[in-house]
C-alpha positions as a Markdown table, in Angstrom:
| # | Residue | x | y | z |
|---|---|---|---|---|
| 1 | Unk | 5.6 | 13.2 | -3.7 |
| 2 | Unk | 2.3 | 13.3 | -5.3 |
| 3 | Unk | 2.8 | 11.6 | -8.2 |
| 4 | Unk | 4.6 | 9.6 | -11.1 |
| 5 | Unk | 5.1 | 6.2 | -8.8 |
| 6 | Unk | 5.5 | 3.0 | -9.7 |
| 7 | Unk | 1.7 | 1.8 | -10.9 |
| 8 | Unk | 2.8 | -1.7 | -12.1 |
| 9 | Unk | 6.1 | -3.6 | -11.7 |
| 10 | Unk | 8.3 | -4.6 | -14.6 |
| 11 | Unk | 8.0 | -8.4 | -15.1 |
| 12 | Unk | 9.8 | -10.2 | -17.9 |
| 13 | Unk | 9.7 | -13.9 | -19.2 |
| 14 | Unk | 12.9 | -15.4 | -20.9 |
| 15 | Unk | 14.3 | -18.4 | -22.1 |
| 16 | Unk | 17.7 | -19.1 | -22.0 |
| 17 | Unk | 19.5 | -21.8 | -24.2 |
| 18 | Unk | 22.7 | -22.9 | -22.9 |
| 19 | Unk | 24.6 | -24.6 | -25.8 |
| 20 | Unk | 28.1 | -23.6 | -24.2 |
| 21 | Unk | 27.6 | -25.1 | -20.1 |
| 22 | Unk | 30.9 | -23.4 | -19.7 |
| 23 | Unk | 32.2 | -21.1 | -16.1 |
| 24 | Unk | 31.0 | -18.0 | -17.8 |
| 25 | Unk | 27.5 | -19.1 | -19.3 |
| 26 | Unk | 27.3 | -20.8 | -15.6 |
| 27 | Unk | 28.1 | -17.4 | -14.4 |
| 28 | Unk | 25.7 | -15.5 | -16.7 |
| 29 | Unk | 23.1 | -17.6 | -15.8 |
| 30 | Unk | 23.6 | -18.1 | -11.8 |
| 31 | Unk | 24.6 | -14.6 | -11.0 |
| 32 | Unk | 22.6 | -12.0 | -13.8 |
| 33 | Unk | 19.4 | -13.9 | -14.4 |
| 34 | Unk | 18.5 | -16.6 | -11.4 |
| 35 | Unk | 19.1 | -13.3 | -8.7 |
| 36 | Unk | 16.5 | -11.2 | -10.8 |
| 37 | Unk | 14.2 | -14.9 | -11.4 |
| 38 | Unk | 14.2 | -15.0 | -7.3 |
| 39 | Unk | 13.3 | -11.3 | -6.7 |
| 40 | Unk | 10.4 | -11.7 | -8.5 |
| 41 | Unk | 11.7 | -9.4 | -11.6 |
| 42 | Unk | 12.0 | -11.7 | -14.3 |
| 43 | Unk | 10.2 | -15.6 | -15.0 |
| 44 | Unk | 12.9 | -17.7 | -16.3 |
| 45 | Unk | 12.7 | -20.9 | -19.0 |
| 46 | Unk | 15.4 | -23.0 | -19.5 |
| 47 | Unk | 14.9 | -24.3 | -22.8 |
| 48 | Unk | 17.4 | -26.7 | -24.8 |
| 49 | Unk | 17.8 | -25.4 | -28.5 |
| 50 | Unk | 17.8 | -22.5 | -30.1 |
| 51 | Unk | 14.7 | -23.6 | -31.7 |
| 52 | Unk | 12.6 | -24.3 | -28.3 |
| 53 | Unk | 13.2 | -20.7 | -27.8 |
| 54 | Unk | 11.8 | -19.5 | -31.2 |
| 55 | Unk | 8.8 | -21.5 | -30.4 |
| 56 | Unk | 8.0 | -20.0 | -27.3 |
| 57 | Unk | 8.6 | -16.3 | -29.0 |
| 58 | Unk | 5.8 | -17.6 | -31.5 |
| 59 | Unk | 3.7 | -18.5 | -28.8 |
| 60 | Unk | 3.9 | -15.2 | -26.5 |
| 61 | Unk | 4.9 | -17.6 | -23.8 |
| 62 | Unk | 8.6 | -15.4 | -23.5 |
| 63 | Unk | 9.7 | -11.7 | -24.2 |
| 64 | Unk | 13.0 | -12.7 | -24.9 |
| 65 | Unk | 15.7 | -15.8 | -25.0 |
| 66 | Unk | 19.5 | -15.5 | -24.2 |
| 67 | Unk | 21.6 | -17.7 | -26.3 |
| 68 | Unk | 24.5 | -19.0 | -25.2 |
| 69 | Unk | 26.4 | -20.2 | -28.0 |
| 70 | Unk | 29.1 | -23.0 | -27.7 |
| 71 | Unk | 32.4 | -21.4 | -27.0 |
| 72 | Unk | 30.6 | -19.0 | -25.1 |
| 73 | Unk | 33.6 | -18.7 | -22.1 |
| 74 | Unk | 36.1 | -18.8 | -24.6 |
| 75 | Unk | 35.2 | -15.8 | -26.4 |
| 76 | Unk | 31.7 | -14.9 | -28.2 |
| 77 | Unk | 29.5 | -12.8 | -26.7 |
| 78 | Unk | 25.6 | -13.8 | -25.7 |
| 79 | Unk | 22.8 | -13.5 | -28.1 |
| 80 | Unk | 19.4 | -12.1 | -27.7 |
| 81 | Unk | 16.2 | -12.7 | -29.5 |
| 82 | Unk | 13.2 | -10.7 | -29.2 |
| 83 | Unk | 9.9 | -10.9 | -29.5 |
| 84 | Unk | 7.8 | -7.9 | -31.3 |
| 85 | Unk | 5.3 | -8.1 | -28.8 |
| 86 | Unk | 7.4 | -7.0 | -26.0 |
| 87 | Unk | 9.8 | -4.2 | -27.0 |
| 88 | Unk | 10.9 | -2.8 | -23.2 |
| 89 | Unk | 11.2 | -6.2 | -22.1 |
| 90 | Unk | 13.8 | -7.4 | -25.1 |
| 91 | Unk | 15.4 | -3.8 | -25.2 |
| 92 | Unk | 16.3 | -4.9 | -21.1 |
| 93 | Unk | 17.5 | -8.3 | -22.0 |
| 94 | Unk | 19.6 | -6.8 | -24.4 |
| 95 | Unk | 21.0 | -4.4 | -22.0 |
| 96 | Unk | 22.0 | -7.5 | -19.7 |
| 97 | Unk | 23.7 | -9.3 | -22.1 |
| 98 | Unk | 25.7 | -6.3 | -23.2 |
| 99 | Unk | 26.5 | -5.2 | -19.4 |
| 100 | Unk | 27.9 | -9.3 | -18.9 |
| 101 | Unk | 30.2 | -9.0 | -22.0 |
| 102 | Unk | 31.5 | -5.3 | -21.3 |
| 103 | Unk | 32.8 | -6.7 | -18.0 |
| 104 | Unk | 33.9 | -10.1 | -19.2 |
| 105 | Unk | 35.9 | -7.8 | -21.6 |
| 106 | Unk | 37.5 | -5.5 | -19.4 |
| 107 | Unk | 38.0 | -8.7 | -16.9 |
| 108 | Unk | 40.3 | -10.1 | -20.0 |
| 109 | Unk | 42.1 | -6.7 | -20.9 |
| 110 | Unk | 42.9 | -6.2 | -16.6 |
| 111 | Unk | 44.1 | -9.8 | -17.5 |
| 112 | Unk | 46.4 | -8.9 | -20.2 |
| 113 | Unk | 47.9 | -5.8 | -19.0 |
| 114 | Unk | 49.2 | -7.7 | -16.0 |
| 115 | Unk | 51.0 | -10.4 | -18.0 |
| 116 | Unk | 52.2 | -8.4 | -20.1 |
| 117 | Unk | 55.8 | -9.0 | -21.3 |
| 118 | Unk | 55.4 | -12.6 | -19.7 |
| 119 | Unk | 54.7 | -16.3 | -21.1 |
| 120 | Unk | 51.6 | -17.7 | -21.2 |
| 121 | Unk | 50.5 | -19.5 | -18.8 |
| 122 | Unk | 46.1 | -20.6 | -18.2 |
| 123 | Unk | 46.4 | -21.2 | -14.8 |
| 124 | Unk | 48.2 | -17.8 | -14.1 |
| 125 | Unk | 45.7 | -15.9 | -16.5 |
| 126 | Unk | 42.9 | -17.8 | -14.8 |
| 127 | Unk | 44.2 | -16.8 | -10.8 |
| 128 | Unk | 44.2 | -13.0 | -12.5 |
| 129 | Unk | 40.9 | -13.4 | -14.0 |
| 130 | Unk | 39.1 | -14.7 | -10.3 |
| 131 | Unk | 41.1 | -11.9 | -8.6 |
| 132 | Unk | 39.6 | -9.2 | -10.8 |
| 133 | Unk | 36.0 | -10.1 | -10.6 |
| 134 | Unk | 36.7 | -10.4 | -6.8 |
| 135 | Unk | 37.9 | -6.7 | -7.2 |
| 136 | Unk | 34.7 | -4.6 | -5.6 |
| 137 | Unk | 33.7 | -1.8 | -7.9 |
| 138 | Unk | 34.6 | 1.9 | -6.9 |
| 139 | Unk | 31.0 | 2.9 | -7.4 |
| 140 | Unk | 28.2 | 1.1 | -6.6 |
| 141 | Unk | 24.2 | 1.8 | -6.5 |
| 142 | Unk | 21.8 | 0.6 | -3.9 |
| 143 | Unk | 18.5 | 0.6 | -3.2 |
| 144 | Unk | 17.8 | 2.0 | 0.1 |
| 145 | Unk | 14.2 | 0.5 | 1.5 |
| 146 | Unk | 14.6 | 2.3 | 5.1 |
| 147 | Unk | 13.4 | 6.4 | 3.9 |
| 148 | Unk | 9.9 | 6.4 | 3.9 |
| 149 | Unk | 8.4 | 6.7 | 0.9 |
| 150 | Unk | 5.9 | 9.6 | 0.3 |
| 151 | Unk | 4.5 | 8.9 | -3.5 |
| 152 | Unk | 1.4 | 7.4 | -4.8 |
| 153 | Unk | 1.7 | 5.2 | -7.4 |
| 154 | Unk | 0.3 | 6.4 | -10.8 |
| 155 | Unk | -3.3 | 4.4 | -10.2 |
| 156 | Unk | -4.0 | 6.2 | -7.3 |
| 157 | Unk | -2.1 | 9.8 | -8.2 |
| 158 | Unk | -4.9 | 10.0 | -11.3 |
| 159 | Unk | -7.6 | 8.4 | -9.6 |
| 160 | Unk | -7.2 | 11.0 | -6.3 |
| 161 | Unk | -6.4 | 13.8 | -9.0 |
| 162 | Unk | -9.2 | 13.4 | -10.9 |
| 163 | Unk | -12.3 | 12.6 | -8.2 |
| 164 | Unk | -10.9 | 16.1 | -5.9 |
| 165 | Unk | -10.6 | 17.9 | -9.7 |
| 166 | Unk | -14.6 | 16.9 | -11.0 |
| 167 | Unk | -15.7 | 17.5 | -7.5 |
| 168 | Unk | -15.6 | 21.1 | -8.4 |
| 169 | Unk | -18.1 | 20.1 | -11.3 |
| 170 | Unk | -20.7 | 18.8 | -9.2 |
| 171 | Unk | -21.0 | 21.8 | -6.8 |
| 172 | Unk | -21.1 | 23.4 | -10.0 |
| 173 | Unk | -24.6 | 21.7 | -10.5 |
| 174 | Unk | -25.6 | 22.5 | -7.1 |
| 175 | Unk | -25.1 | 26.5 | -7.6 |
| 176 | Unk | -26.8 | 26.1 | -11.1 |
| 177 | Unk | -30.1 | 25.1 | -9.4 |
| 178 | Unk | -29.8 | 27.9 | -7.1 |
| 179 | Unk | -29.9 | 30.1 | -10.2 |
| 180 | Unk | -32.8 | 28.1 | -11.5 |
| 181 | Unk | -34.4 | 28.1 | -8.8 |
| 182 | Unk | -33.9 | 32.2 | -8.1 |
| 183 | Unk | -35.2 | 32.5 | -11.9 |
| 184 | Unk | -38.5 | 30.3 | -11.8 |
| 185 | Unk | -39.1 | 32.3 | -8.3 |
| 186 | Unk | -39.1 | 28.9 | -6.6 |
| 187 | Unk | -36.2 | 29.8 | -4.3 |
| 188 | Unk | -38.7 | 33.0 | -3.5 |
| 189 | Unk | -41.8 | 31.0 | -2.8 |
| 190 | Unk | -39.9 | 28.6 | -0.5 |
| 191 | Unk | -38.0 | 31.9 | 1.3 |
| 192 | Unk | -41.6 | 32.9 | 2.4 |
| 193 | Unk | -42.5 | 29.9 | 4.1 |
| 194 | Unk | -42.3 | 30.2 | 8.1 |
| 195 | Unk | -38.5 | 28.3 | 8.0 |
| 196 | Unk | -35.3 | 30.2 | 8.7 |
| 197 | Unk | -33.8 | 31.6 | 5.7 |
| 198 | Unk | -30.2 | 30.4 | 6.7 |
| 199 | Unk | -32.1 | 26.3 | 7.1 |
| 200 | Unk | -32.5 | 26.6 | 3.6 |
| 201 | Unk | -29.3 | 27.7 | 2.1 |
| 202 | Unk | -27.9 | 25.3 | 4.7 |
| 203 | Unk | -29.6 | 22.3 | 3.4 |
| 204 | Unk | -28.5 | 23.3 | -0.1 |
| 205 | Unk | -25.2 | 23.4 | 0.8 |
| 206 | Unk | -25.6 | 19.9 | 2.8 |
| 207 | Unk | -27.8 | 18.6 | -0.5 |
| 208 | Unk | -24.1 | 19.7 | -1.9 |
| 209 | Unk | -22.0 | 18.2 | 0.1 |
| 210 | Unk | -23.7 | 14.4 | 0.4 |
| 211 | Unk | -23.5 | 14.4 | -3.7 |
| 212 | Unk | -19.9 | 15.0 | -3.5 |
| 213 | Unk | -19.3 | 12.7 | -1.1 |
| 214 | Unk | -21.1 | 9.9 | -2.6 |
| 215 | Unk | -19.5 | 10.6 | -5.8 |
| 216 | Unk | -16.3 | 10.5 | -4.6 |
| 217 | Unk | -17.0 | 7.5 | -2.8 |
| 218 | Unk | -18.1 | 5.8 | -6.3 |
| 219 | Unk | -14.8 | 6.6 | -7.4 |
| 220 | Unk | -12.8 | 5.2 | -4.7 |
| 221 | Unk | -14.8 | 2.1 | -5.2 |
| 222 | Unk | -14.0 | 1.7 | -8.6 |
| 223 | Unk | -10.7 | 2.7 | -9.0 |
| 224 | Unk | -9.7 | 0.4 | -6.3 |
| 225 | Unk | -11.5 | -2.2 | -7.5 |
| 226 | Unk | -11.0 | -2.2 | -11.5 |
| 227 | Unk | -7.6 | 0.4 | -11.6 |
| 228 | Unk | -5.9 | -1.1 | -8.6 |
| 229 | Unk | -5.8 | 2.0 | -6.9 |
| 230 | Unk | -4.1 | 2.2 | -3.3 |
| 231 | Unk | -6.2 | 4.8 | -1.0 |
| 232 | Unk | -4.8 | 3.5 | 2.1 |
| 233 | Unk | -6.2 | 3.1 | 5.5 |
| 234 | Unk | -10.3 | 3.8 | 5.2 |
| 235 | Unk | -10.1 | 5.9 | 8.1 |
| 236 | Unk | -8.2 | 7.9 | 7.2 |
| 237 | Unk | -9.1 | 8.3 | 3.2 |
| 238 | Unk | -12.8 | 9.2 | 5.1 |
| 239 | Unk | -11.7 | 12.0 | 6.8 |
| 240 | Unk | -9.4 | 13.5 | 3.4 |
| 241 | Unk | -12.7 | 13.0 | 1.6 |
| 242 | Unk | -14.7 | 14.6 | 3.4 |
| 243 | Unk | -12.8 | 17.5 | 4.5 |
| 244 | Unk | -11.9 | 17.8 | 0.4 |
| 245 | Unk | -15.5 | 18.0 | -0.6 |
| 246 | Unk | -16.1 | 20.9 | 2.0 |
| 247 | Unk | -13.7 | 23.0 | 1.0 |
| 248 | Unk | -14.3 | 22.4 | -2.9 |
| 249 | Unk | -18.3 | 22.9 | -2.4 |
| 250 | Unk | -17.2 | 26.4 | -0.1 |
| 251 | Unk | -15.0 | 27.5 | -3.1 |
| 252 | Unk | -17.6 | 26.8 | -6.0 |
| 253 | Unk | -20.0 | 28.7 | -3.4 |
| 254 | Unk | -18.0 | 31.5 | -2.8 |
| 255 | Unk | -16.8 | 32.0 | -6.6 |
| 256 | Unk | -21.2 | 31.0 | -7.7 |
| 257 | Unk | -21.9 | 34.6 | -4.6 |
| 258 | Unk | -20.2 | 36.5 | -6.9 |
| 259 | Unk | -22.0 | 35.6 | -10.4 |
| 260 | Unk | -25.6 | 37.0 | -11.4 |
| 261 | Unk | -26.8 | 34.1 | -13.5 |
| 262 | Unk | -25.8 | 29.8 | -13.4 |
| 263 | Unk | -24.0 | 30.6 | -17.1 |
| 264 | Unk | -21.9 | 33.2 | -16.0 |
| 265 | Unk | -21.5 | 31.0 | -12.4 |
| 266 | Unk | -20.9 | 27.3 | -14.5 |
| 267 | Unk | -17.9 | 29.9 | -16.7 |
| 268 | Unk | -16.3 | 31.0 | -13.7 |
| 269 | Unk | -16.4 | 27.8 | -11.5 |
| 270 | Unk | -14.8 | 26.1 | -14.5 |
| 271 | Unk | -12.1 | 28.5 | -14.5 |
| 272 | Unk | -11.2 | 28.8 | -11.3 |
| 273 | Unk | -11.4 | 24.1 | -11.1 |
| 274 | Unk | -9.1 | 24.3 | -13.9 |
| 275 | Unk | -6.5 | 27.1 | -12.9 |
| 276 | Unk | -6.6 | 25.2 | -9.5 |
| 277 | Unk | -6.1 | 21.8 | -10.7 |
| 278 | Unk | -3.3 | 22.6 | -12.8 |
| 279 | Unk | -1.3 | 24.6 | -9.6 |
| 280 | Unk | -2.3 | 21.4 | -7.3 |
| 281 | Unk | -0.9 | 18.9 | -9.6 |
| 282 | Unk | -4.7 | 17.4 | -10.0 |
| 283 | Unk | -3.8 | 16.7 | -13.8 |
| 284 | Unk | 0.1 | 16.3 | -13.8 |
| 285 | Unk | 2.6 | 16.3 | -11.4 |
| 286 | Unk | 4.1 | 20.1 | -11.2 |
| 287 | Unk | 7.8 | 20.9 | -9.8 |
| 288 | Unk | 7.9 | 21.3 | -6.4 |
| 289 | Unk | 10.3 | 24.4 | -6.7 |
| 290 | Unk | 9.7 | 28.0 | -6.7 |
| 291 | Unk | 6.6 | 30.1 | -7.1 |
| 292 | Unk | 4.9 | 26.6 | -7.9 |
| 293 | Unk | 5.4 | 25.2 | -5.1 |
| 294 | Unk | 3.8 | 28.2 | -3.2 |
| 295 | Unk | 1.3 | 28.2 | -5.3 |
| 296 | Unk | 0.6 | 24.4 | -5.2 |
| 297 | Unk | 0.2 | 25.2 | -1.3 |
| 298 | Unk | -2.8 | 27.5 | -2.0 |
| 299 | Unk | -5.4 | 24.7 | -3.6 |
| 300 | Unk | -7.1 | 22.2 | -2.1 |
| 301 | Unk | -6.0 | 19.3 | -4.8 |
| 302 | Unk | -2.1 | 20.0 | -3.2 |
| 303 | Unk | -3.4 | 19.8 | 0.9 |
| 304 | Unk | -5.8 | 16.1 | -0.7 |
| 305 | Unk | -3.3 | 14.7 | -2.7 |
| 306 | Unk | -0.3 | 15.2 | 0.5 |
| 307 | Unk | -3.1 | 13.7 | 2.3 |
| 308 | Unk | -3.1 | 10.4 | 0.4 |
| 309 | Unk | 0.8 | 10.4 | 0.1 |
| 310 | Unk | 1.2 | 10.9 | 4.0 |
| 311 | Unk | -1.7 | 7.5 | 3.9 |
| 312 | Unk | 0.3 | 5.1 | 1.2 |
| 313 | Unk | 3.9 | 6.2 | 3.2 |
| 314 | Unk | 2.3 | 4.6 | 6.5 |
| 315 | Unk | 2.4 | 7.5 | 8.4 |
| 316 | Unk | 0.4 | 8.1 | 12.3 |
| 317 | Unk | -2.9 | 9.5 | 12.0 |
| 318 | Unk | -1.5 | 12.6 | 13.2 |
| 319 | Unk | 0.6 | 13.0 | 10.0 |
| 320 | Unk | -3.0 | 13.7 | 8.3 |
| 321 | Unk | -3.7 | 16.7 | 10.9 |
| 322 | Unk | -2.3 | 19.1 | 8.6 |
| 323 | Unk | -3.7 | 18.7 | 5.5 |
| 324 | Unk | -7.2 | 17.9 | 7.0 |
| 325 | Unk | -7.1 | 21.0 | 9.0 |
| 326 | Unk | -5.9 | 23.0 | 5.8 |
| 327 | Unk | -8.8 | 21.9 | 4.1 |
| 328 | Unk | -11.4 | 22.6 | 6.8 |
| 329 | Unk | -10.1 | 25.4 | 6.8 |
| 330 | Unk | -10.6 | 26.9 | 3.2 |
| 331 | Unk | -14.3 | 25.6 | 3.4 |
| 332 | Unk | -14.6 | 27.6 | 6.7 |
| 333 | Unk | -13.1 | 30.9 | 4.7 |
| 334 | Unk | -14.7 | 30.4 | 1.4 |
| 335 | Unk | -18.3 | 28.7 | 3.3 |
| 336 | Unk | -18.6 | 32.0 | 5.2 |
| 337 | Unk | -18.1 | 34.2 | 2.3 |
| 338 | Unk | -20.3 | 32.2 | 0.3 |
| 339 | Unk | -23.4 | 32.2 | 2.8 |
| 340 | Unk | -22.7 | 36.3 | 2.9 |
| 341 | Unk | -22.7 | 36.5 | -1.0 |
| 342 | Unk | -25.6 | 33.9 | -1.5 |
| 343 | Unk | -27.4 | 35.0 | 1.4 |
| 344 | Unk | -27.4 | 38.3 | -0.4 |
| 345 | Unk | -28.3 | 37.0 | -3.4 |
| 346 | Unk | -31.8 | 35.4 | -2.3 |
| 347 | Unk | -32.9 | 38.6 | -1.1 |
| 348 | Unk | -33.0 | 39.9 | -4.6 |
């Protein structure tokens, strides 16, 4: 669900050469290759020597060519050449050609256990041979489009994964210059001005809070726009952001309330961003079984990343009203505790 889609779809080009014309290279052709050529899967070439084919291997212009040698639908088998600069694409061809002649084959040997012990006679092998292929298979896969699909694809899974893990970095910052701040006695100087103490650790914590948002919004930007990256309905990817960013900035807070200096704070935020992004599946997808998929529930990253799957499987608004409301609610628990601890801390 939160990872380890399909970023980019397989797309092959072949050539086929056709030196036999025959029922079975007609077959081959009209029922293995055109069906995949109109689903958009492969880009097909009909070329008219084995040689045209070579030529557009040479070029790059094809992965791969299918030949059809003569006396293809009497016996031989098809022929695949490759080209070196498509390996998956020529290992799949070859796989095709191998799956046509493995059932040609057992087509001939259903043919010749039935007439058995009889003459030969073509027309009576040929009436056997149209009755087996019109034999449906005992097992057969489908693709079924009507589950919703909950996944990102792998553009988006990485971009999300990364901008919700490095947002724990630049709160980082943010509690460093409190430190700073608190050493240089800025922090004290601007404490005895006539303002309310909690205005000023509130507009820290906004200063906070705008930087992670407009960094994140840099990143959705440019993922979408040079990684391809899906986010979904704007909407809707506004409120995940921004409910993300709250309850990162509360936990790099709450974790900088209970350090004495920015090293020790910049240590332990780094910690606990990387112990966290590892249980959320920020960096990898994780198994969703057993005590990691409790733990996964505990971390912001898990709660954004749903978020964004819920989004790209075209679910209501109200789909997102869990995992927003999980994350507004860590920054509320870990915000409080951090205006307590900090709060504290300026006093000293």
């Amino acid at each position: 669900m939160l990872g380890g889609g399909d970023g980019s779809r397989f797309n092959a080009r072949y050539a086929v050469a056709d030196l036999d014309r025959g029922p079975d290279a007609t077959a081959f052709v009209g029922q293995v290759l055109e069906p995949l050529e109109r689903r958009g899967t492969v880009s097909l070439q009909r070329v008219s020597s084995v040689q045209d084919g070579a030529r557009l291997l040479e070029r790059k212009e094809a992965d791969a060519v299918f030949v059809i040698p003569a006396g293809f639908s009497s016996a031989t088998t098809p022929e695949v050449i490759g080209g070196a600069h498509a390996p998956i694409a020529v290992q799949v061809a070859r796989e095709m050609a191998q799956a046509f002649a493995m059932e040609r084959q057992s087509i001939r040997l259903a043919v010749l256990a039935a007439s058995r012990g009889l003459p030969v006679d073509e027309e009576r092998d040929s009436r056997l041979a149209r009755r087996a292929q019109e034999v449906a298979a005992p097992l057969t896969l489908v693709s079924d489009t009507s589950a919703t699909r909950r996944q990102l694809d792998t553009a988006t899974y990485h971009a999300a994964g990364m901008a919700i893990f490095f947002q724990f970095f630049v709160a980082m910052f943010v509690m460093a210059a409190v430190f700073e701040e608190r050493r240089s006695r800025v922090l004290a100087r601007v404490l005895a001005a006539p303002v309310p103490r909690a205005a000023v650790l509130g507009g820290k914590a906004l200063c906070g809070i705008l930087i992670g948002l407009m960094s994140m919004a840099v990143v959705v930007a440019a993922s979408t726009w040079l990684m391809g990256a899906r986010w979904g309905p704007p909407l809707g990817v506004v409120a995940l952001v921004i409910a993300g960013v709250l309850a990162v900035t509360g936990i790099a807070a709450a974790v900088a309330g209970f350090s004495n200096t920015s090293e020790q704070a910049a240590n332990r935020i780094s910690v606990v961003a990387m112990v966290l992004g590892v249980f959320g599946g920020a960096l990898f997808p994780i198994p969703q079984l057993g005590v990691l998929e409790v733990a996964s529930h505990l971390t912001p990253h898990r709660w954004f990343l749903t978020g964004l799957a819920d989004l790209a499987a075209g679910l209501s608004p109200g789909a997102l009203l869990t995992p927003v409301l999980v994350l507004l609610a860590i920054a509320a628990a870990t915000g409080g505790l951090a205006l307590t601890r900090v709060g504290g801390m300026t006093r000293t």
